[in-house]
């Protein structure tokens, strides 16, 4: 599903975020990326969604070299990937329903079918009753679940999550982790960058250290 | 097709929502666009009225003959009969000085002035049309009439028709120039307003891009916003011009009545109104497009 082939990412003026990184993620696999702050976890995820481009090497997603994609092709790659961002990137002037609706509107779903999918996704993360609420009215855990609902509403085969349980109390964090496990059970390939290993027991671990993969 | 329409409708609703979300801002923006458009639109309105006026006025050139003010009625009768016999004269209209005085007195503005003057300041006059109304022939007639006794002044009215024509041509050029200039201004206004909009919604644009939105999808609500801005500004301009037409109707009617013409100042007609709104919407769209191109190229 995902293959990193001797990937390096250097930010100007000469900061190496990732160096000589090679690994593979199989379809339907759940992988946790560990590492200290600044180890390159976020960069790794950004390379997969082609938010960043590698300075060297190749990032293959579904056999496609995403680093070489033209700007016009990026939207179609990203629609196949669900992303939960570290800072969530919710739209605070839109309610819960509209936030989750956005990826479907972008992908051009017919409104009625889209609405059904939005409700199904919200139900899945336990926010079915908060449809009309604005994100500011949600708790931290609810906001995180909203971000997850938005990431999965498109039913992507690949789900990327950057620190999805940070800033959550242990109970809420466990709740969020459970949602990821559920998606894993139904066959979604999942990559999670996190410190909280214990929440994702059973997942394969990739350990990053200063941009390099530890064996 | 239905889905496509639904998405356009959604983008349109979003644009409308953004426009109404900051009513004071939007109102001032519309006013800026409206005032910019009102100048060429107002020019066009005046021009259309002037053209109408020129069209209804007898374009047939006339010669006015003014008798000396001390000439007696007998002298005028003499001239009248001479004109009647003279070859090349098609029609003669006699304007007795008493009638002219009465007509001028009917005008409230002039009455006070006339009343302080001793006697009747107006001479007897004739308005003559010729069988051959080419300027050279008219000029020849005028020269002949000037030699007649007790004729004080002969005026060729074809001159003012030609002058009016030249003036209208100039007016048309001026309106076109103004239109181009303020059209460019409108593009600039739309550009910077959409730029502000883009900056306000930067987070949304970024998220949309991360979620796989094409440039087209991102641009759509902003383009609708630009169109609405132009269209709204066009409507403001239309209202301004209409109000100006109503306001100017009475005083301008009074003014042209002094020239023996009638003019009821009309607001923009259907064709000009449609052109105004169409151009306004188009230019709003263009300004938005340039702004978005610039922003998306950077991101």
Short mmCIF file of C-alpha atoms in Angstrom, two decimals, chain A residues 51 71 75-76 78-79 83 85 89 91 93-94 98 102-106 108-111 150, chain B residues 3 6-7 14 17-18 201 203-204 206-215 217 296-297 299:
data_model
loop_
_atom_site.label_atom_id
_atom_site.label_comp_id
_atom_site.label_asym_id
_atom_site.label_seq_id
_atom_site.Cartn_x
_atom_site.Cartn_y
_atom_site.Cartn_z
CA UNK A 51 1.53 17.84 1.34
CA UNK A 71 -0.40 19.87 -8.90
CA UNK A 75 -6.74 16.44 -5.25
CA UNK A 76 -7.50 12.95 -6.55
CA UNK A 78 -5.96 13.16 -1.32
CA UNK A 79 -9.56 12.06 -1.81
CA UNK A 83 -6.35 12.59 7.27
CA UNK A 85 -4.40 16.54 11.48
CA UNK A 89 -8.11 21.95 11.08
CA UNK A 91 -13.78 24.96 10.22
CA UNK A 93 -17.71 28.87 11.17
CA UNK A 94 -19.44 25.66 10.09
CA UNK A 98 -21.11 20.87 7.49
CA UNK A 102 -16.92 19.16 3.21
CA UNK A 103 -14.92 16.18 1.85
CA UNK A 104 -18.05 14.81 0.17
CA UNK A 105 -18.91 18.18 -1.36
CA UNK A 106 -15.34 18.37 -2.61
CA UNK A 108 -18.84 15.83 -5.78
CA UNK A 109 -21.25 13.47 -4.04
CA UNK A 110 -24.97 13.93 -4.70
CA UNK A 111 -26.30 15.88 -1.69
CA UNK A 150 -14.42 14.05 8.54
CA UNK B 3 -25.38 17.12 -9.00
CA UNK B 6 -26.55 21.35 -6.74
CA UNK B 7 -22.86 22.09 -6.20
CA UNK B 14 -22.02 30.18 0.41
CA UNK B 17 -23.84 33.91 3.11
CA UNK B 18 -20.41 35.51 3.11
CA UNK B 201 -11.00 32.18 4.41
CA UNK B 203 -7.95 28.26 6.71
CA UNK B 204 -10.89 26.94 4.78
CA UNK B 206 -6.08 25.16 3.10
CA UNK B 207 -8.35 22.50 4.61
CA UNK B 208 -10.20 22.11 1.33
CA UNK B 209 -6.93 21.58 -0.50
CA UNK B 210 -5.86 18.96 2.03
CA UNK B 211 -9.18 17.21 1.61
CA UNK B 212 -8.69 17.01 -2.14
CA UNK B 213 -10.45 20.06 -3.49
CA UNK B 214 -9.58 21.14 -7.00
CA UNK B 215 -8.82 24.77 -7.73
CA UNK B 217 -14.01 23.91 -6.33
CA UNK B 296 -3.62 29.74 -5.78
CA UNK B 297 -0.42 30.05 -7.76
CA UNK B 299 -0.09 28.19 -2.45
#
